Coordinates of C-alpha atoms and ligand atoms in Angstrom, one line a residue:
Chain A
M1 CA 0.3 -0.1 -0.2
I2 CA 3.2 2.1 0.6
T3 CA 6.4 2.2 -0.8
V4 CA 9.2 4.5 0.7
S5 CA 12.1 4.4 -1.2
N6 CA 15.8 6.1 -0.8
L7 CA 14.3 8.1 1.6
S8 CA 16.1 10.9 3.6
Y9 CA 15.0 14.1 5.6
A10 CA 16.8 16.8 7.5
Y11 CA 14.6 19.9 9.3
Q12 CA 18.5 21.7 9.2
K13 CA 20.9 20.8 6.6
G14 CA 24.1 18.7 7.3
N15 CA 21.4 17.7 10.5
P16 CA 19.9 14.2 8.5
V17 CA 17.0 12.8 10.7
L18 CA 16.1 10.0 8.4
I19 CA 18.5 8.4 6.4
D20 CA 17.9 6.5 3.1
I21 CA 15.0 4.6 4.5
H22 CA 13.2 1.8 1.9
L23 CA 10.3 0.3 2.8
N24 CA 7.0 -1.8 1.8
I25 CA 4.8 -1.3 3.7
D26 CA 1.5 -3.7 3.1
Q27 CA -1.8 -4.5 4.9
R28 CA -0.1 -6.3 7.9
S29 CA -0.9 -4.2 10.8
T30 CA 2.3 -2.5 11.8
A31 CA 4.0 -0.9 14.8
I32 CA 6.9 1.8 14.6
I33 CA 9.5 1.7 18.3
G34 CA 12.6 3.3 18.0
Q35 CA 13.8 6.3 21.1
N36 CA 12.8 9.7 21.2
G37 CA 14.3 11.5 18.4
A38 CA 14.8 8.2 16.5
G39 CA 12.8 9.9 13.8
K40 CA 9.3 7.8 13.9
T41 CA 6.8 11.2 13.8
T42 CA 9.4 12.4 11.3
F43 CA 8.8 9.4 9.1
V44 CA 4.8 9.2 9.4
K45 CA 4.5 12.7 8.6
L46 CA 6.7 12.2 5.6
L47 CA 4.1 9.5 4.5
K48 CA 1.1 11.8 5.0
G49 CA 2.6 14.5 3.1
L50 CA 3.1 16.7 5.5
L51 CA 6.8 17.1 5.1
K52 CA 8.2 17.3 2.0
P53 CA 11.6 14.4 1.2
F54 CA 14.5 15.7 1.1
E55 CA 16.0 13.0 -1.1
G56 CA 13.8 9.6 -2.2
E57 CA 10.5 8.7 -2.7
V58 CA 6.9 7.9 -1.3
F59 CA 4.3 6.0 -3.3
I60 CA 0.5 5.6 -1.8
Q61 CA -1.5 3.5 -3.6
N62 CA 1.0 3.5 -6.7
Q63 CA 1.0 7.4 -6.5
Q64 CA 3.9 9.9 -5.8
V65 CA 2.7 12.0 -2.3
K66 CA 4.5 14.4 -3.8
N67 CA 2.1 15.4 -6.9
R68 CA -0.8 14.8 -4.7
T69 CA -2.8 17.5 -3.2
A70 CA -3.1 17.7 1.0
A71 CA -6.9 17.3 0.1
E72 CA -6.3 14.4 -2.4
L73 CA -3.9 12.8 0.7
A74 CA -6.1 13.2 3.4
K75 CA -9.1 11.0 1.7
I76 CA -6.6 7.9 1.5
I77 CA -4.2 8.6 4.8
G78 CA -5.4 9.3 8.3
L79 CA -2.9 10.8 11.1
V80 CA -3.6 11.0 14.7
F81 CA -0.9 13.3 15.9
Q82 CA 1.4 12.5 18.9
N83 CA 0.1 15.8 20.9
P84 CA -3.4 16.2 20.7
N85 CA -3.0 20.0 21.2
D86 CA -1.5 19.9 17.4
Q87 CA -4.8 18.9 16.2
I88 CA -7.1 20.2 18.3
F89 CA -9.3 23.3 17.3
K90 CA -12.9 23.2 17.6
N91 CA -14.8 24.0 20.8
K92 CA -17.4 21.1 20.6
V93 CA -16.8 17.6 20.9
L94 CA -18.9 16.5 18.1
D95 CA -18.2 19.3 15.5
E96 CA -14.1 18.2 16.0
V97 CA -14.9 14.7 15.0
M98 CA -17.2 16.0 12.2
F99 CA -15.1 18.6 10.9
G100 CA -12.6 16.3 8.8
P101 CA -15.9 13.9 7.0
L102 CA -17.4 17.1 6.3
N103 CA -14.1 18.7 5.3
M104 CA -13.4 15.9 2.5
G105 CA -16.9 16.4 1.3
I106 CA -18.9 14.0 2.7
D107 CA -22.5 15.3 3.4
K108 CA -23.5 16.2 7.0
Q109 CA -25.9 13.2 8.0
Q110 CA -23.5 10.7 6.4
A111 CA -20.6 13.0 8.7
T112 CA -22.7 12.5 11.5
E113 CA -23.1 9.0 11.4
N114 CA -19.1 8.3 11.4
A115 CA -18.8 10.6 14.0
M116 CA -21.1 9.1 16.1
E117 CA -20.1 5.7 15.6
A118 CA -16.6 6.9 16.3
L119 CA -17.6 8.4 19.4
E120 CA -18.6 5.4 20.5
M121 CA -16.2 3.3 20.0
V122 CA -13.8 5.7 21.9
G123 CA -16.5 5.9 24.5
L124 CA -16.8 9.7 24.5
H125 CA -20.5 9.3 22.8
D126 CA -22.0 11.4 26.2
K127 CA -19.6 14.3 25.8
L128 CA -20.6 15.6 22.6
D129 CA -21.1 19.2 23.6
M130 CA -18.1 19.5 26.2
N131 CA -15.3 21.7 25.0
P132 CA -12.2 19.6 23.9
H133 CA -9.8 21.4 26.2
D134 CA -11.7 20.5 29.5
L135 CA -11.1 17.3 28.8
S136 CA -8.4 15.1 30.2
L137 CA -5.2 14.2 28.5
S138 CA -6.2 11.0 28.2
E139 CA -9.8 11.8 26.8
K140 CA -7.9 14.2 24.4
K141 CA -6.1 11.5 22.9
L142 CA -9.3 9.2 22.6
L143 CA -11.1 12.0 20.7
C144 CA -8.2 13.1 18.2
I145 CA -8.7 9.1 17.6
A146 CA -11.8 9.3 16.9
S147 CA -11.7 12.4 14.3
V148 CA -9.1 10.3 12.3
V149 CA -11.4 7.1 12.5
A150 CA -14.4 8.7 11.3
M151 CA -12.6 10.1 8.3
D152 CA -12.8 6.7 7.3
T153 CA -9.8 6.8 5.5
N154 CA -7.5 3.0 4.3
I155 CA -4.7 4.0 6.4
I156 CA -4.5 5.2 9.7
I157 CA -1.5 6.1 11.3
L158 CA -1.6 6.9 15.2
D159 CA 1.2 8.6 17.2
E160 CA 1.9 7.3 20.9
P161 CA -1.7 6.5 21.0
T162 CA -1.2 5.0 24.4
I163 CA -0.1 7.8 26.5
A164 CA -1.7 8.9 29.3
Q165 CA -4.1 5.7 29.3
D166 CA -5.0 3.7 32.0
Y167 CA -5.9 0.0 32.1
Q168 CA -9.1 0.7 30.3
G169 CA -8.3 3.8 28.1
K170 CA -5.5 1.5 26.3
E171 CA -8.3 -1.6 26.2
T172 CA -10.5 0.5 24.2
I173 CA -7.9 1.7 22.0
K174 CA -7.0 -2.0 21.3
K175 CA -10.9 -2.4 20.3
V176 CA -10.4 0.1 18.3
I177 CA -7.5 -1.0 15.6
K178 CA -8.7 -4.4 15.9
T179 CA -12.2 -2.9 14.5
L180 CA -10.6 -0.8 11.7
K181 CA -8.1 -4.0 11.1
E182 CA -11.4 -5.9 10.5
K183 CA -12.4 -3.3 7.9
N184 CA -9.7 -4.0 6.2
K185 CA -7.8 -0.7 7.0
L186 CA -3.7 -0.6 7.0
V187 CA -3.3 0.8 10.7
M188 CA 0.3 1.7 11.7
T189 CA 1.0 2.6 15.2
I190 CA 4.3 4.4 16.3
I191 CA 4.3 3.4 20.4
H192 CA 6.7 2.6 23.4
D193 CA 4.6 0.2 24.9
M194 CA 6.0 -3.0 23.9
D195 CA 3.1 -5.5 25.5
F196 CA 0.6 -3.6 23.2
V197 CA 2.8 -3.9 20.0
A198 CA 2.9 -8.0 20.6
E199 CA -0.4 -8.4 21.5
N200 CA -2.0 -6.0 18.6
F201 CA 1.1 -5.8 15.5
E202 CA 1.5 -8.3 13.1
R203 CA 4.4 -6.4 11.9
T204 CA 7.3 -4.0 13.8
I205 CA 9.6 -1.7 12.3
V206 CA 12.5 -0.5 14.2
F207 CA 13.8 3.0 14.0
N208 CA 16.9 3.8 15.2
E209 CA 19.1 7.3 14.8
G210 CA 17.2 7.6 11.5
K211 CA 17.4 4.3 10.1
V212 CA 15.2 1.1 9.9
I213 CA 17.1 -1.2 11.8
L214 CA 15.0 -4.2 12.0
D215 CA 12.0 -5.1 10.3
G216 CA 9.4 -7.9 10.3
D217 CA 6.8 -10.2 12.0
T218 CA 6.5 -9.1 15.4
R219 CA 7.7 -12.3 16.8
F220 CA 10.9 -12.4 14.6
V221 CA 11.7 -8.9 16.0
F222 CA 11.1 -9.4 19.6
A223 CA 13.4 -12.8 19.4
Q224 CA 16.5 -10.2 18.0
K225 CA 17.5 -9.3 21.4
D226 CA 21.1 -7.9 20.4
I227 CA 19.5 -5.8 17.8
L228 CA 17.0 -4.5 19.9
K229 CA 19.4 -4.0 22.7
S230 CA 21.7 -1.8 19.7
A231 CA 18.6 0.4 19.0
H232 CA 18.1 1.0 22.9
V233 CA 14.4 -1.0 22.6
E234 CA 13.2 -3.5 25.3
A235 CA 11.4 -7.0 24.1
P236 CA 8.2 -7.1 25.6
E237 CA 7.5 -7.8 29.8
I238 CA 6.3 -11.4 28.4
T239 CA 9.0 -12.1 26.1
K240 CA 11.6 -11.3 28.5
L241 CA 10.2 -13.7 31.2
G242 CA 10.1 -16.8 28.7
E243 CA 13.8 -15.8 27.5
K244 CA 14.6 -15.5 31.4
L245 CA 13.6 -19.3 32.0
G246 CA 15.1 -20.6 29.4
Y247 CA 12.6 -21.4 27.0
R248 CA 13.8 -20.9 23.1
K249 CA 10.0 -20.3 22.0
T250 CA 9.5 -16.4 21.8
F251 CA 6.5 -15.8 23.8
L252 CA 4.2 -12.3 22.7
T253 CA 1.7 -12.5 25.3
I254 CA 0.5 -13.6 28.5
E255 CA -2.0 -16.2 26.7
E256 CA 0.6 -17.8 24.9
F257 CA 2.8 -18.4 28.2
I258 CA 0.1 -20.1 30.3
D259 CA -0.7 -22.2 27.6
Y260 CA 2.9 -23.3 27.3
K261 CA 3.2 -24.0 30.6
N262 CA -0.1 -25.7 30.9
Q263 CA 1.0 -28.0 28.4
E264 CA 4.5 -28.5 29.9
R265 CA 2.8 -29.5 33.1
N266 CA 0.7 -32.3 30.7
L267 CA 3.4 -34.0 29.4
Chain B
M1 CA 10.4 9.8 61.2
K2 CA 6.8 11.1 59.4
K3 CA 7.5 13.2 56.6
I4 CA 3.8 13.6 55.3
I5 CA 0.7 13.0 57.3
V6 CA -2.6 12.7 55.9
E7 CA -5.8 12.9 58.1
N8 CA -9.4 12.5 56.9
L9 CA -8.7 14.6 53.5
K10 CA -11.7 15.6 51.8
Y11 CA -11.4 17.8 48.9
K12 CA -14.0 19.2 45.9
Y13 CA -13.1 21.8 42.9
P14 CA -15.3 24.7 42.6
L15 CA -18.1 24.2 40.4
S16 CA -17.9 20.3 40.6
E17 CA -21.0 18.1 42.6
K18 CA -18.2 15.5 43.3
L19 CA -15.4 15.2 45.9
A20 CA -12.2 14.4 43.8
L21 CA -10.5 13.1 47.5
N22 CA -13.1 11.4 49.5
N23 CA -11.7 11.0 53.3
V24 CA -7.9 9.8 52.1
S25 CA -5.5 9.2 55.3
F26 CA -1.9 7.6 55.3
E27 CA 1.4 8.3 56.8
I28 CA 4.6 8.3 55.0
E29 CA 8.2 8.4 56.1
Q30 CA 11.2 9.8 55.5
G31 CA 12.7 8.3 52.4
E32 CA 10.2 6.1 51.3
F33 CA 9.5 5.9 47.4
I34 CA 5.3 6.0 47.4
G35 CA 4.0 4.7 43.9
V36 CA -0.1 6.0 43.4
I37 CA -2.0 4.0 40.7
G38 CA -5.1 4.1 40.0
R39 CA -7.4 4.5 36.9
N40 CA -8.0 8.0 35.0
L41 CA -9.8 10.3 37.1
S42 CA -9.4 8.7 40.6
G43 CA -7.6 11.6 42.2
K44 CA -4.1 10.9 41.5
S45 CA -3.7 14.2 40.4
T46 CA -5.3 16.0 43.0
L47 CA -3.9 14.3 45.1
C48 CA 0.0 15.1 43.6
Q49 CA -1.6 18.9 43.8
A50 CA -2.7 18.4 47.7
M51 CA 1.0 18.0 48.8
V52 CA 2.2 21.0 47.2
G53 CA -0.5 23.6 48.7
L54 CA -2.0 23.9 44.8
V55 CA -5.3 22.3 46.7
P56 CA -6.8 24.3 48.0
H57 CA -4.9 27.1 48.0
F58 CA -4.3 27.7 44.0
Y59 CA -7.9 25.8 43.3
K60 CA -10.0 27.3 46.1
G61 CA -12.7 24.5 46.5
A62 CA -14.0 23.3 49.9
Y63 CA -11.4 21.7 51.8
G64 CA -11.4 19.0 54.9
G65 CA -9.3 17.0 57.1
K66 CA -5.5 17.7 57.4
V67 CA -2.4 17.4 55.4
I68 CA 0.7 17.9 57.2
I69 CA 4.4 18.1 55.4
D70 CA 7.0 17.8 57.7
G71 CA 5.5 19.7 59.9
L72 CA 3.7 22.2 58.3
E73 CA 0.0 21.7 58.0
V74 CA -0.6 22.9 54.3
R75 CA -3.7 24.6 55.0
N76 CA -2.1 27.3 56.9
Y77 CA 0.8 27.8 54.9
S78 CA 1.3 29.5 51.7
I79 CA 2.6 27.8 48.1
A80 CA 5.7 30.1 48.5
D81 CA 6.4 28.0 52.0
I82 CA 5.5 24.3 51.0
S83 CA 7.6 24.9 47.8
L84 CA 10.7 25.0 50.1
K85 CA 10.1 21.4 51.2
V86 CA 8.3 19.7 48.3
G87 CA 9.0 19.7 44.4
I88 CA 6.1 18.4 41.9
V89 CA 6.8 17.8 38.3
F90 CA 3.2 18.0 36.5
Q91 CA 1.4 15.7 34.3
N92 CA 1.9 18.0 31.7
P93 CA 5.7 19.3 31.1
F94 CA 4.8 21.8 29.3
T95 CA 2.8 23.6 32.3
Q96 CA 6.0 23.8 34.2
I97 CA 7.5 25.5 31.8
T98 CA 8.5 29.3 32.6
G99 CA 7.7 30.6 29.3
S100 CA 10.5 33.3 30.0
K101 CA 13.9 31.4 30.0
M102 CA 15.8 31.0 26.3
T103 CA 17.8 28.4 27.1
V104 CA 16.8 24.6 28.9
Y105 CA 20.2 25.7 31.4
E106 CA 18.3 29.1 32.4
E107 CA 15.2 27.0 32.5
I108 CA 16.8 24.7 35.4
A109 CA 18.6 27.7 37.1
F110 CA 15.1 29.6 37.6
G111 CA 13.9 27.6 40.3
L112 CA 17.5 28.2 42.1
E113 CA 17.3 32.1 41.9
N114 CA 15.3 32.8 44.6
L115 CA 16.7 29.9 46.8
G116 CA 19.5 32.3 48.3
I117 CA 22.2 29.7 47.0
S118 CA 26.3 30.6 46.1
R119 CA 26.7 31.3 42.4
A120 CA 29.1 27.6 42.6
E121 CA 26.6 25.8 44.7
M122 CA 24.0 26.6 41.8
I123 CA 26.3 25.7 38.7
N124 CA 26.9 22.3 40.4
R125 CA 23.3 21.8 41.0
I126 CA 22.4 22.3 37.9
D127 CA 24.9 20.2 36.1
F128 CA 24.4 17.4 38.5
A129 CA 20.4 17.6 37.8
L130 CA 21.6 18.3 33.3
N131 CA 23.6 14.7 33.6
L132 CA 21.2 12.7 36.3
L133 CA 18.5 12.9 33.5
K134 CA 21.0 13.2 30.4
I135 CA 20.2 16.5 28.9
A136 CA 23.0 18.4 28.9
P137 CA 23.3 18.0 25.3
F138 CA 20.5 20.5 24.7
K139 CA 21.1 22.3 27.5
E140 CA 21.8 25.6 25.1
R141 CA 18.3 24.9 23.4
S142 CA 14.9 26.9 23.6
P143 CA 12.8 24.7 26.1
F144 CA 10.1 25.0 23.6
D145 CA 12.1 23.5 20.9
L146 CA 12.1 20.0 22.9
S147 CA 10.0 17.1 22.2
G148 CA 8.0 16.0 25.0
G149 CA 10.3 13.2 26.3
Q150 CA 12.8 15.9 26.3
M151 CA 10.9 18.3 28.1
Q152 CA 9.8 15.9 30.6
R153 CA 13.2 15.4 31.1
M154 CA 13.7 19.1 32.0
A155 CA 10.8 19.2 34.4
I156 CA 12.5 16.8 36.8
A157 CA 16.0 18.0 36.4
S158 CA 14.6 21.5 37.4
I159 CA 12.6 20.0 40.3
I160 CA 15.7 17.9 41.4
A161 CA 18.3 21.0 41.3
M162 CA 16.5 22.5 44.0
K163 CA 17.1 19.5 46.2
P164 CA 13.5 19.5 48.0
E165 CA 13.2 17.2 50.9
I166 CA 9.8 15.6 49.1
I167 CA 9.4 15.4 45.2
V168 CA 6.0 14.2 44.0
L169 CA 5.9 13.6 40.3
D170 CA 2.5 13.2 38.2
E171 CA 3.1 10.7 35.3
P172 CA 6.8 12.0 35.1
T173 CA 7.4 9.4 32.2
S174 CA 4.6 9.2 29.8
Q175 CA 6.4 10.7 27.0
L176 CA 9.6 8.7 27.2
D177 CA 10.5 5.6 25.9
P178 CA 11.2 2.6 27.8
E179 CA 15.2 2.9 28.6
G180 CA 14.2 6.6 28.8
S181 CA 11.7 5.5 31.7
E182 CA 14.2 3.5 32.9
E183 CA 16.5 5.5 33.6
V184 CA 14.3 8.3 35.3
F185 CA 12.9 6.0 37.6
R186 CA 16.6 4.6 38.8
A187 CA 17.4 8.4 39.2
I188 CA 14.3 9.0 41.2
Q189 CA 15.4 5.8 43.3
D190 CA 18.9 7.0 43.9
L191 CA 17.4 10.2 45.3
S192 CA 15.1 8.7 47.4
K193 CA 17.7 5.9 48.8
Q194 CA 19.8 9.3 50.0
G195 CA 17.1 10.2 52.2
I196 CA 14.3 12.5 50.2
T197 CA 10.5 11.2 50.2
V198 CA 9.4 10.5 46.9
I199 CA 5.4 10.7 45.9
L200 CA 5.3 9.4 42.2
A201 CA 1.6 8.6 40.3
E202 CA 2.3 6.5 37.3
H203 CA 0.5 3.9 35.0
K204 CA 3.3 1.6 34.7
M205 CA 2.6 -0.9 36.9
E206 CA 5.8 -3.5 36.4
K207 CA 8.2 -0.7 37.0
M208 CA 5.9 0.7 40.4
A209 CA 5.8 -2.6 41.2
E210 CA 9.7 -2.8 40.7
F211 CA 10.9 0.4 42.3
C212 CA 8.4 1.6 45.2
N213 CA 8.4 0.7 48.3
R214 CA 4.5 1.0 49.0
I215 CA 1.7 1.3 46.3
L216 CA -1.2 3.8 47.4
L217 CA -4.5 2.5 45.1
L218 CA -6.9 5.1 44.8
D219 CA -10.2 4.8 43.4
D220 CA -13.0 7.4 43.1
G221 CA -11.1 9.5 45.4
K222 CA -10.7 6.4 48.1
V223 CA -7.9 4.9 49.3
V224 CA -8.5 1.6 48.8
D225 CA -5.7 -0.2 49.7
F226 CA -1.4 1.5 50.5
D227 CA 1.0 -1.4 51.3
V228 CA 4.1 -3.0 49.6
P229 CA 3.3 -3.7 46.2
E230 CA 3.1 -7.6 46.6
K231 CA -0.1 -7.6 48.8
V232 CA -1.2 -4.5 46.5
F233 CA -0.8 -6.7 43.3
S234 CA -1.6 -9.4 44.6
R235 CA -5.2 -8.6 44.7
D236 CA -8.2 -10.5 43.6
D237 CA -10.2 -7.2 43.0
L238 CA -8.0 -5.2 40.8
G239 CA -9.7 -5.2 37.7
E240 CA -12.5 -4.0 39.6
H241 CA -10.7 -0.6 40.1
G242 CA -9.4 -0.3 37.0
V243 CA -5.8 -1.4 37.5
N244 CA -3.9 -3.9 35.9
A245 CA -1.3 -5.9 37.7
P246 CA 2.0 -6.3 36.5
V247 CA 2.6 -8.4 33.5
Y248 CA 4.5 -10.8 35.7
T249 CA 2.3 -11.1 38.6
R250 CA -1.0 -12.0 36.3
V251 CA 1.5 -14.9 34.5
C252 CA 1.7 -16.1 38.1
K253 CA -1.4 -15.8 39.4
A254 CA -2.8 -17.7 36.3
L255 CA -0.2 -20.4 36.9
N256 CA -1.2 -20.4 40.7
K257 CA 2.4 -19.5 41.7
K258 CA 2.7 -17.7 45.1
K259 CA 6.1 -16.8 46.6
A260 CA 7.3 -19.0 48.6
G261 CA 6.1 -19.3 52.2
T262 CA 3.7 -16.2 51.5
N263 CA 0.1 -15.9 50.4
D264 CA 1.8 -13.1 47.3
Y265 CA 2.1 -13.4 43.8
P266 CA 5.3 -12.2 42.4
V267 CA 5.3 -8.8 41.6
T268 CA 9.0 -8.5 39.2
L269 CA 10.9 -10.3 36.7
E270 CA 13.1 -11.7 39.1
E271 CA 10.5 -12.8 42.0
A272 CA 8.7 -14.5 38.7
V273 CA 11.7 -16.3 37.2
R274 CA 12.4 -17.7 41.2
V275 CA 8.9 -19.2 41.4
L276 CA 9.0 -20.3 37.9
G277 CA 11.7 -21.9 38.0
G278 CA 13.7 -22.9 34.7
M279 CA 12.4 -25.1 32.3
G280 CA 13.3 -28.8 32.6
L281 CA 16.2 -28.4 30.2
Ligands
LIG301 N1 10.4 20.9 13.9 C1 11.8 20.2 14.4 N2 12.9 21.2 14.0 C2 14.0 20.5 14.2 N3 14.2 19.7 14.5 C3 13.3 19.1 14.9 C4 12.0 19.2 14.5 N4 11.1 17.8 14.9 C5 12.0 17.3 15.4 N5 13.4 17.4 15.3 C6 14.2 16.5 15.6 O1 14.5 15.8 14.7 C7 14.7 14.5 15.4 C8 13.6 13.4 15.4 O2 12.2 13.6 15.7 P1 11.3 12.8 15.3 O3 10.7 12.5 14.1 O4 10.3 13.8 16.4 O5 11.3 11.5 16.7 P2 10.4 10.6 17.4 O6 9.2 10.6 16.8 O7 11.1 9.0 17.1 O8 10.9 10.9 19.0 C9 14.6 14.9 16.7 O9 16.6 14.9 17.1 C10 14.4 15.8 17.3 O10 14.9 16.6 17.8
LIG302 N1 -9.1 21.7 37.8 C1 -10.1 20.7 38.0 N2 -11.4 21.6 37.8 C2 -12.6 20.5 38.4 N3 -12.2 19.3 38.2 C3 -11.2 18.9 38.2 C4 -9.9 19.4 38.0 N4 -8.9 18.8 38.2 C5 -9.2 17.4 38.1 N5 -11.2 17.2 38.6 C6 -11.7 16.2 38.7 O1 -11.1 15.8 39.9 C7 -11.3 14.5 39.7 C8 -9.6 13.8 40.0 O2 -9.3 14.0 38.8 P1 -7.4 13.7 38.7 O3 -7.3 14.0 40.3 O4 -7.0 14.5 37.6 O5 -7.4 12.0 38.7 P2 -6.3 11.3 37.4 O6 -5.2 12.2 38.0 O7 -6.3 10.2 38.6 O8 -6.9 11.0 36.5 C9 -12.1 13.9 38.8 O9 -13.3 13.8 38.7 C10 -11.6 15.2 37.7 O10 -12.6 15.6 36.6
LIG303 MG1 7.2 11.2 18.1
LIG304 MG1 -3.5 12.7 36.8

């Protein structure tokens, strides 16, 4: 769905932030991980056409991003910003979520329907008239997710959605991702919560100092202990436990581990 | 020595109908590292702000009961008086920035300017804090040009440089990568080992279990439990309070593996490894 070739970027000359990125992004749900400052946010802004490549190309559905207008891209790719205050600008929750669909030319009735469905998904459907700025940080993040979901794009990118979320908030985001996957949408997420990555994403891409240093099936990626270490990234807690106990298998979820233990006991 | 005493604290924000804190009581010894957990809106931030007097002096509202910080009853002292003893790192590092300083270095110096310490001591403390939080490379940058994670590090450094006897941190690692969170927890643990009393609110349960001496579990403004991590995280009703135990605890619970000679489940990786033992290699 997205092809990135030879992509480089710098905010200031001589200070490259992304260096020679080559990626083929397909339908698999994909996590992007890596240290603060590794270039993750910059990368997704380039995909969305918010920044122009210094060098190299980004193709989305076989069309070059740089030849497309922001309005055209908005119909294909949605991005939930890392900081909700960079995204929110209306003074009512419902208006905020309806803005995207209306702006894309969707009629009012359909826009309302999309907005309500998205707000229900994130559990904000009872706060339609509230001012977004009176919401807590975790609610603002959910609101921003709803705003992008309501636009019904084929590609949805979330930049650190689980910041400030409690257990319930993370469960809600899990459900949103699952629903989007079921609708055959490509979901990409920048995230530091490795347990969340292991549970929810088929593919994981590791950024380090502007380069992709590891990419593949999530289970494969979390088994590459040394490369992860060099990217200053840790495996999920359950993966670490299995490894410390000396198992060869790479565990991604608690359920997997427990099933394995129970089978072992029955042997 | 009791460093913090909270007695039947009740608090309601102005214009709000319900109590944000409802009959909260606990005592904290000097040098303890206390973790505050609970679902969102359970009262963690309000409690943090009650430790420094922002509740009630800044927010106003209805206040009952007592908070005594190192002998000072918060209700009777100004925020300025209390701030000499307690430093707070806010949930949103943006609120922490003065907005008047051109560089990270000056930003950290700001809090020290009114403490009446020598210039040499100031420089020492700033360098210590910059290095501890690993932000020395950014010291000449504008505070507003920092990423969220870097801003969080700066906010923590600003407070640490002031060397308060008590440090309150409200979700201080929410924007940090895993390595950064680990570093911050370690740095704060070092301070607590040197006798500084720490109160830290967070959702990262594995970290809380590993680093905190005791855990205060809040729900709906009330204290549900205040005990060592293995007791709090072994509770059967955590889900009802909107909290998930650390991964290690959940695994051991499902496999019914308790810590030897106790009724508690492991809460850290090391404990879990000990209990689950090696596989039959
Ligand atoms: N607007 C900007 N101007 C200058 N430098 C920037 C800007 N945004 C990000 N950077 C720098 O680019 C690098 C990568 O940043 P970013 O893509 O935000 O990383 P990540 O999302 O992985 O934390 C960092 O060194 C950061 O300081
Ligand atoms: N500035 C405020 N004004 C009014 N009510 C507030 C304010 N801050 C928090 N509250 C309310 O106080 C309660 C506790 O919130 P808070 O302390 O922020 O919880 P937490 O930090 O656990 O998410 C909630 O009901 C919240 O809506
Ligand atoms: Mg980022
Ligand atoms: Mg809070």
